[in-house]
Short mmCIF file of C-alpha atoms in Angstrom, two decimals:
data_model
loop_
_atom_site.label_atom_id
_atom_site.label_comp_id
_atom_site.label_asym_id
_atom_site.label_seq_id
_atom_site.Cartn_x
_atom_site.Cartn_y
_atom_site.Cartn_z
CA MET A 1 -5.28 -0.62 -34.00
CA PRO A 2 -4.19 -0.66 -37.67
CA SER A 3 -0.89 0.87 -38.70
CA GLY A 4 -0.31 2.98 -41.79
CA SER A 5 0.26 -0.26 -43.70
CA GLY A 6 -3.10 -1.57 -42.63
CA LYS A 7 -1.57 -4.21 -40.35
CA PRO A 8 -2.78 -4.38 -36.73
CA GLU A 9 -0.48 -2.83 -34.17
CA PHE A 10 -0.15 -3.77 -30.52
CA THR A 11 1.86 -2.46 -27.58
CA ALA A 12 4.01 -4.51 -25.20
CA GLN A 13 6.06 -3.56 -22.16
CA ILE A 14 9.49 -5.14 -22.64
CA LEU A 15 12.20 -5.15 -19.96
CA SER A 16 15.91 -5.82 -19.84
CA LYS A 17 16.46 -9.11 -18.02
CA ASP A 18 19.69 -7.75 -16.51
CA ASP A 19 18.17 -4.51 -15.22
CA TYR A 20 14.38 -4.32 -15.02
CA THR A 21 14.52 -0.54 -14.57
CA LYS A 22 15.28 -0.42 -18.32
CA GLN A 23 11.76 -0.72 -19.72
CA SER A 24 10.27 0.15 -23.08
CA MET A 25 6.80 0.31 -24.55
CA VAL A 26 7.29 -1.40 -27.90
CA THR A 27 4.98 -1.48 -30.92
CA LEU A 28 4.33 -4.95 -32.36
CA THR A 29 2.87 -5.72 -35.75
CA SER A 30 1.22 -9.01 -36.65
CA PRO A 31 2.18 -11.12 -33.61
CA PRO A 32 2.71 -14.75 -34.64
CA ASP A 33 -0.32 -15.90 -32.66
CA LEU A 34 -2.53 -14.15 -35.21
CA ASP A 35 -0.87 -15.85 -38.18
CA HIS A 36 -1.41 -19.47 -37.19
CA PRO A 37 -4.47 -21.63 -36.50
CA LEU A 38 -5.13 -22.57 -32.91
CA PRO A 39 -3.51 -25.79 -31.66
CA PRO A 40 -5.82 -28.41 -30.12
CA SER A 41 -7.56 -27.45 -26.86
CA ALA A 42 -6.57 -23.80 -27.00
CA VAL A 43 -7.90 -20.27 -26.83
CA ARG A 44 -6.55 -16.99 -28.16
CA VAL A 45 -7.00 -14.11 -25.70
CA GLN A 46 -6.34 -10.41 -25.39
CA THR A 47 -5.84 -8.61 -22.08
CA THR A 48 -8.82 -6.67 -20.77
CA LEU A 49 -7.90 -5.56 -17.22
CA LEU A 50 -4.63 -6.09 -15.34
CA ALA A 51 -3.40 -5.13 -11.86
CA LEU A 52 0.07 -3.69 -11.23
CA THR A 53 1.66 -4.25 -7.81
CA ALA A 54 5.15 -4.77 -6.37
CA ASN A 55 4.65 -8.40 -7.40
CA ASN A 56 5.31 -7.41 -10.99
CA LEU A 57 8.74 -6.11 -10.00
CA GLY A 58 9.29 -9.37 -8.12
CA TYR A 59 8.52 -11.35 -11.25
CA ALA A 60 11.20 -9.36 -13.07
CA ALA A 61 13.77 -9.52 -10.26
CA LEU A 62 13.41 -13.31 -10.00
CA GLY A 63 12.41 -13.93 -13.60
CA THR A 64 15.30 -16.31 -14.28
CA GLN A 65 15.29 -18.24 -10.98
CA LEU A 66 11.51 -18.78 -10.95
CA HIS A 67 11.02 -18.94 -14.75
CA TRP A 68 8.63 -16.01 -14.96
CA TRP A 69 10.41 -14.81 -18.10
CA ASP A 70 9.17 -18.05 -19.68
CA THR A 71 5.50 -17.27 -19.10
CA PHE A 72 5.09 -15.07 -22.18
CA PRO A 73 8.30 -14.83 -24.24
CA VAL A 74 8.81 -11.68 -26.29
CA PRO A 75 7.14 -12.21 -29.70
CA GLY A 76 9.50 -12.73 -32.60
CA SER A 77 7.82 -9.81 -34.36
CA ALA A 78 9.28 -7.37 -31.83
CA PRO A 79 11.75 -4.94 -33.43
CA PRO A 80 15.48 -5.25 -32.71
CA PRO A 81 17.02 -5.34 -30.17
CA PHE A 82 13.91 -6.41 -28.23
CA ASN A 83 13.48 -9.65 -30.18
CA ALA A 84 16.62 -11.02 -28.51
CA THR A 85 14.85 -13.20 -25.95
CA SER A 86 18.09 -13.93 -24.09
CA ALA A 87 18.34 -10.25 -23.14
CA TYR A 88 14.72 -9.04 -23.07
CA GLY A 89 11.48 -10.32 -21.62
CA THR A 90 7.97 -9.53 -20.51
CA VAL A 91 6.60 -10.14 -17.02
CA PRO A 92 3.13 -11.50 -16.25
CA ALA A 93 0.40 -9.64 -14.43
CA TRP A 94 -2.80 -10.90 -12.82
CA GLY A 95 -6.14 -9.95 -14.27
CA TYR A 96 -8.65 -10.71 -17.00
CA ALA A 97 -8.50 -11.35 -20.75
CA THR A 98 -11.21 -11.70 -23.39
CA VAL A 99 -11.32 -14.83 -25.54
CA LEU A 100 -10.99 -13.86 -29.21
CA SER A 101 -11.16 -17.38 -30.62
CA SER A 102 -11.43 -20.87 -29.16
CA ASN A 103 -11.72 -24.52 -30.05
CA ILE A 104 -12.81 -25.43 -26.51
CA GLY A 105 -16.60 -25.76 -26.44
CA SER A 106 -17.02 -24.62 -22.84
CA ILE A 107 -14.90 -21.47 -23.38
CA PRO A 108 -16.54 -19.79 -26.38
CA SER A 109 -15.34 -16.57 -27.98
CA GLY A 110 -16.36 -13.58 -25.89
CA SER A 111 -15.65 -15.32 -22.59
CA LEU A 112 -13.63 -13.62 -19.87
CA LEU A 113 -10.76 -15.59 -18.29
CA TRP A 114 -9.00 -14.84 -15.00
CA GLY A 115 -5.28 -15.59 -14.76
CA CYS A 116 -1.75 -14.41 -15.63
CA TYR A 117 -1.25 -12.38 -18.79
CA PRO A 118 1.52 -10.34 -20.41
CA LEU A 119 1.72 -6.59 -19.90
CA SER A 120 0.74 -6.16 -23.52
CA THR A 121 -2.22 -5.65 -25.81
CA HIS A 122 -1.15 -8.33 -28.31
CA PRO A 123 -3.16 -11.59 -28.40
CA VAL A 124 -1.60 -14.73 -26.94
CA THR A 125 -2.50 -18.40 -27.19
CA LEU A 126 -3.21 -20.54 -24.12
CA ARG A 127 -3.20 -24.34 -24.31
CA LEU A 128 -5.65 -25.45 -21.65
CA LYS A 129 -6.83 -28.65 -20.02
CA PRO A 130 -9.76 -28.84 -17.60
CA THR A 131 -9.16 -29.32 -13.90
CA SER A 132 -11.28 -29.12 -10.77
CA PRO A 133 -13.41 -27.36 -9.72
CA GLN A 134 -15.62 -26.64 -12.71
CA ASP A 135 -14.55 -23.75 -14.96
CA HIS A 136 -10.92 -24.03 -13.83
CA TRP A 137 -8.21 -24.76 -16.40
CA LEU A 138 -4.45 -25.43 -16.43
CA GLU A 139 -2.07 -24.06 -19.06
CA THR A 140 0.03 -26.87 -20.59
CA SER A 141 2.46 -25.15 -23.00
CA ASP A 142 5.90 -26.76 -22.84
CA HIS A 143 7.73 -23.45 -22.37
CA ARG A 144 5.79 -22.88 -19.13
CA LYS A 145 6.37 -26.31 -17.60
CA ASN A 146 8.66 -25.00 -14.84
CA LEU A 147 6.09 -22.57 -13.43
CA MET A 148 4.24 -23.52 -10.26
CA PRO A 149 0.61 -24.67 -10.81
CA LEU A 150 -0.78 -21.49 -9.21
CA TYR A 151 0.57 -19.50 -12.15
CA GLN A 152 -0.81 -21.99 -14.69
CA ARG A 153 -4.41 -21.73 -13.48
CA TYR A 154 -7.10 -19.93 -15.46
CA VAL A 155 -10.69 -19.50 -14.36
CA LEU A 156 -13.73 -18.83 -16.54
CA ALA A 157 -15.16 -15.58 -15.15
CA SER A 158 -17.94 -15.09 -17.71
CA ASN A 159 -19.04 -16.32 -21.13
CA PRO A 160 -21.58 -15.11 -23.70
CA THR A 161 -24.38 -16.64 -21.61
CA ARG A 162 -23.12 -14.52 -18.67
CA PRO A 163 -21.98 -11.48 -20.66
CA LEU A 164 -20.00 -8.50 -19.50
CA THR A 165 -20.90 -6.34 -22.49
CA ASN A 166 -20.84 -2.69 -21.43
CA PRO A 167 -20.34 -3.62 -17.76
CA SER A 168 -21.42 -1.14 -15.13
CA SER A 169 -18.89 0.80 -13.09
CA ALA A 170 -19.74 -1.43 -10.12
CA VAL A 171 -18.84 -4.55 -12.11
CA LEU A 172 -15.60 -3.01 -13.34
CA ASP A 173 -14.76 -1.93 -9.80
CA LYS A 174 -15.25 -5.49 -8.56
CA LEU A 175 -13.07 -6.90 -11.34
CA ALA A 176 -10.35 -4.37 -10.58
CA LYS A 177 -10.37 -5.16 -6.85
CA THR A 178 -10.26 -8.89 -7.59
CA ALA A 179 -7.31 -8.43 -9.94
CA LEU A 180 -5.48 -6.37 -7.32
CA LEU A 181 -6.17 -8.43 -4.18
CA LYS A 182 -6.97 -12.03 -5.12
CA PRO A 183 -3.37 -13.19 -5.83
CA LEU A 184 -2.04 -11.60 -2.64
CA TRP A 185 -4.68 -13.15 -0.41
CA GLU A 186 -4.20 -16.50 -2.15
CA ALA A 187 -0.50 -16.37 -1.28
CA ALA A 188 -1.35 -15.79 2.39
CA TYR A 189 -3.89 -18.61 2.34
CA LEU A 190 -1.35 -21.03 0.84
CA LEU A 191 1.24 -20.16 3.48
CA ASN A 192 -1.19 -20.72 6.34
CA ARG A 193 -2.98 -23.73 4.87
CA PHE A 194 -0.08 -25.70 3.39
CA VAL A 195 3.31 -24.37 4.57
CA PHE A 196 2.40 -23.89 8.23
CA ALA A 197 -0.19 -26.66 8.26
CA PRO A 198 -0.64 -29.00 11.20
CA HIS A 199 0.92 -32.33 10.23
CA GLN A 200 -1.41 -34.36 7.98
CA PRO A 201 0.49 -37.38 6.56
CA SER A 202 -2.48 -38.49 4.44
CA LYS A 203 -2.39 -35.15 2.58
CA ASN A 204 1.42 -34.87 2.41
CA LEU A 205 1.34 -31.72 4.52
CA PRO A 206 3.10 -29.47 5.28
CA ILE A 207 4.73 -28.34 2.01
CA HIS A 208 8.04 -26.49 1.62
CA PRO A 209 7.56 -22.71 1.14
CA PHE A 210 9.26 -22.92 -2.26
CA GLY A 211 7.05 -25.81 -3.34
CA GLN A 212 9.83 -28.38 -3.35
CA GLY A 213 12.47 -29.55 -0.92
CA ALA A 214 12.56 -30.95 2.61
CA TRP A 215 10.06 -29.36 4.99
CA THR A 216 9.22 -31.47 8.01
CA PRO A 217 6.15 -31.35 10.27
CA LYS A 218 8.42 -29.72 12.85
CA ASP A 219 9.31 -26.99 10.33
CA GLY A 220 5.65 -26.25 9.65
CA ASP A 221 4.45 -26.47 13.25
CA LEU A 222 3.40 -23.15 14.80
CA ALA A 223 1.84 -24.51 18.00
CA SER A 224 4.89 -23.48 20.03
CA ALA A 225 6.12 -20.64 17.83
CA ILE A 226 6.31 -16.86 17.99
CA VAL A 227 5.56 -15.48 14.52
CA VAL A 228 7.11 -12.17 13.50
CA ILE A 229 5.54 -10.60 10.39
CA VAL A 230 7.92 -8.12 8.73
CA ALA A 231 6.52 -5.49 6.33
CA ALA A 232 3.22 -6.07 8.10
CA SER A 233 1.38 -3.28 6.31
CA SER A 234 1.74 -4.93 2.89
CA LYS A 235 -1.39 -6.52 1.47
CA THR A 236 -0.02 -10.07 1.53
CA ALA A 237 1.23 -9.68 5.09
CA THR A 238 -2.11 -8.22 6.16
CA ALA A 239 -3.84 -11.27 4.73
CA PHE A 240 -1.37 -13.60 6.43
CA ALA A 241 -1.96 -11.97 9.83
CA SER A 242 -5.68 -12.46 9.30
CA GLU A 243 -5.18 -16.11 8.31
CA LEU A 244 -3.16 -16.79 11.46
CA ARG A 245 -5.79 -15.26 13.72
CA PHE A 246 -9.02 -16.38 12.08
CA SER A 247 -8.33 -19.50 10.02
CA ARG A 248 -6.51 -21.91 12.31
CA ALA A 249 -7.95 -24.54 14.61
CA PRO A 250 -7.56 -23.81 18.33
CA GLY A 251 -4.27 -25.09 19.68
CA THR A 252 -2.42 -25.02 16.35
CA GLY A 253 -0.68 -21.76 17.19
CA PRO A 254 1.07 -19.46 17.12
CA LEU A 255 1.65 -18.48 20.74
CA ALA A 256 2.34 -14.85 19.82
CA ILE A 257 2.34 -12.58 16.78
CA MET A 258 4.50 -9.50 16.37
CA SER A 259 3.94 -7.18 13.40
CA VAL A 260 6.82 -5.02 12.17
CA ALA A 261 6.20 -2.03 9.90
CA SER A 262 7.19 1.60 9.36
CA LYS A 263 4.81 2.88 12.04
CA ILE A 264 2.62 1.48 14.78
CA PRO A 265 -1.10 1.75 14.05
CA ASP A 266 -3.44 3.63 16.35
CA ARG A 267 -4.57 0.43 18.06
CA ASP A 268 -2.08 -2.01 19.57
CA ILE A 269 -2.95 -4.89 17.28
CA PRO A 270 -1.37 -6.52 14.23
CA TYR A 271 -2.55 -5.20 10.89
CA ALA A 272 -5.83 -6.76 9.72
CA ALA A 273 -6.40 -8.36 13.12
CA ALA A 274 -8.71 -5.88 14.80
CA ALA A 275 -11.76 -8.07 15.24
CA GLU A 276 -12.45 -9.63 18.60
CA ASP A 277 -13.85 -12.93 17.28
CA SER A 278 -10.45 -14.46 16.57
CA SER A 279 -10.05 -18.23 17.00
CA SER A 280 -6.47 -17.59 18.16
CA ALA A 281 -5.36 -16.86 21.70
CA ALA A 282 -2.03 -15.47 20.45
CA ALA A 283 -0.49 -12.56 22.29
CA LEU A 284 -0.09 -9.49 20.05
CA ARG A 285 2.51 -6.78 19.67
CA ASN A 286 3.60 -4.19 17.12
CA ALA A 287 7.09 -2.86 16.45
CA THR A 288 8.71 -0.57 13.92
CA TYR A 289 11.86 -1.10 11.89
CA ASP A 290 13.63 1.18 14.34
CA THR A 291 12.45 -0.64 17.48
CA VAL A 292 12.47 -4.26 16.31
CA THR A 293 15.84 -4.98 17.96
CA GLU A 294 15.47 -2.71 21.00
CA PRO A 295 15.50 -4.17 24.56
CA ALA A 296 11.75 -3.71 25.07
CA THR A 297 11.02 -5.81 21.99
CA LEU A 298 13.47 -8.53 22.99
CA ASP A 299 12.07 -8.55 26.53
CA TRP A 300 8.60 -9.16 25.09
CA LEU A 301 9.87 -12.01 22.93
CA SER A 302 11.79 -13.53 25.82
CA SER A 303 8.65 -13.53 27.99
CA PHE A 304 7.63 -16.60 25.94
CA SER A 305 11.01 -18.32 26.22
CA THR A 306 9.73 -21.07 28.50
CA THR A 307 6.76 -22.00 26.27
CA ALA A 308 8.00 -21.20 22.76
CA SER A 309 10.46 -23.47 20.97
CA LYS A 310 11.10 -21.30 17.92
CA ILE A 311 10.74 -17.85 16.40
CA THR A 312 9.40 -17.84 12.84
CA ILE A 313 10.16 -14.60 11.00
CA VAL A 314 8.11 -14.19 7.81
CA ASP A 315 9.56 -11.35 5.75
CA PHE A 316 7.21 -9.81 3.18
CA GLY A 317 9.80 -7.28 2.01
CA GLY A 318 10.78 -5.28 5.06
CA ARG A 319 13.36 -2.54 4.77
CA ASP A 320 16.69 -2.05 6.50
CA SER A 321 17.28 -5.83 6.70
CA ALA A 322 14.90 -5.88 9.67
CA ALA A 323 14.29 -9.63 9.55
CA ASP A 324 17.98 -10.51 9.46
CA ARG A 325 18.84 -7.94 12.15
CA LEU A 326 16.22 -9.45 14.45
CA ALA A 327 17.43 -13.00 13.76
CA GLY A 328 20.98 -11.91 14.61
CA VAL A 329 20.14 -10.35 17.98
CA VAL A 330 17.87 -13.26 18.94
CA HIS A 331 20.78 -15.66 18.48
CA GLN A 332 22.81 -13.55 20.92
CA HIS A 333 20.08 -12.90 23.50
CA HIS A 334 20.62 -14.73 26.79
CA ALA A 335 17.01 -15.94 27.05
CA LEU A 336 16.44 -16.68 23.35
CA ALA A 337 19.78 -17.99 22.10
CA GLY A 338 18.71 -21.63 22.36
CA HIS A 339 15.56 -21.17 20.30
CA GLU A 340 15.29 -22.17 16.67
CA VAL A 341 14.95 -19.18 14.33
CA GLN A 342 13.32 -19.54 10.90
CA VAL A 343 13.43 -16.73 8.34
CA ILE A 344 10.97 -17.20 5.48
CA GLY A 345 11.49 -14.81 2.55
CA VAL A 346 8.09 -14.24 0.96
CA GLY A 347 9.14 -10.88 -0.45
CA GLY A 348 12.29 -8.84 -0.54
CA SER A 349 13.64 -5.36 -1.04
CA LEU A 350 13.55 -5.50 -4.81
CA LYS A 351 16.66 -4.47 -6.70
CA PRO A 352 17.40 -4.49 -10.44
CA SER A 353 19.96 -7.25 -9.80
CA GLY A 354 17.55 -9.50 -7.92
CA SER A 355 15.76 -9.81 -4.58
CA ASP A 356 17.11 -10.22 -1.06
CA GLN A 357 14.39 -12.85 -0.68
CA TRP A 358 17.23 -15.21 -1.69
CA ARG A 359 19.84 -14.10 0.85
CA GLU A 360 21.78 -16.80 2.62
CA GLY A 361 20.16 -18.06 5.82
CA ARG A 362 16.54 -17.67 4.74
CA VAL A 363 14.03 -20.00 3.13
CA PRO A 364 12.58 -18.55 -0.11
CA SER A 365 8.87 -18.85 -0.70
CA ASN A 366 7.14 -19.20 -4.07
CA ALA A 367 3.60 -18.78 -2.73
#
């Protein structure tokens, strides 16, 4: 909206890079993207609908390590001290933005694009190149080159020939649910499909959880594994449990799945795994953070000691260091001590100084 001077004003959430609990809603005037013509193959967009989840805190906690601060740098028009980009940043959020202007013929003004956007109302410029499938695009700006491709992808959700002018509440509800759930379920799909994929040399699978580094077929094999899902009630963990049970070929594992959360659900099944038409024959168990290292839990794990070769603990942000406590007692258990133990940090207990996803002894994931 215009300011008293007649210049447009926008609002941005700006955070301290050292302590993301220090956040400010800052007024911006005349962002630079409005003052310059579009570069080749680019669109200028403004956020329309964004989802806020714990992921946004994760982007701040690991903004330096995973380059999320680079996604949308603080505009130079921000008032001091927020224009000091070494100390302040904005984090991305998943959702939709409306195209204000474009020099890409297939993305005309008025289109709606799905992807990552700043927690701000100020317009930003995206440099895009087409990719497959149709209506999918990759952001190519140099300052974003260190981001994983998943965070560079934009999808045409509608254009003026498929307008969303005055959308109904049902349409808005669908957009909101997509913004909230799509990234989390995609992360679970990527873990199951590519990180824990049956060995496929022709497709260079499996892939390291972080996207780069050594990750052998043995590392990704679940056929003789017990999988422990920590923070099992989170949305990403729920999706991962479902992927393990319903989206793997018979015989590709795991042998057993244990879900760890604050409380045990009414039915003795992992979260999101209630249906009876599972393609998996995995044994199922639930545990709480309090019981995960108790004798009954270890006895259940050790009942697979003759058939399982490893225990894969996938931590989606469990509390009380549950994943590491379990790994420690497994190493000391008489029937399990010889088994390989993997700890995959998909999420962590988020702290202003960082995330325990990166603690020593665990493999960080960037899914």
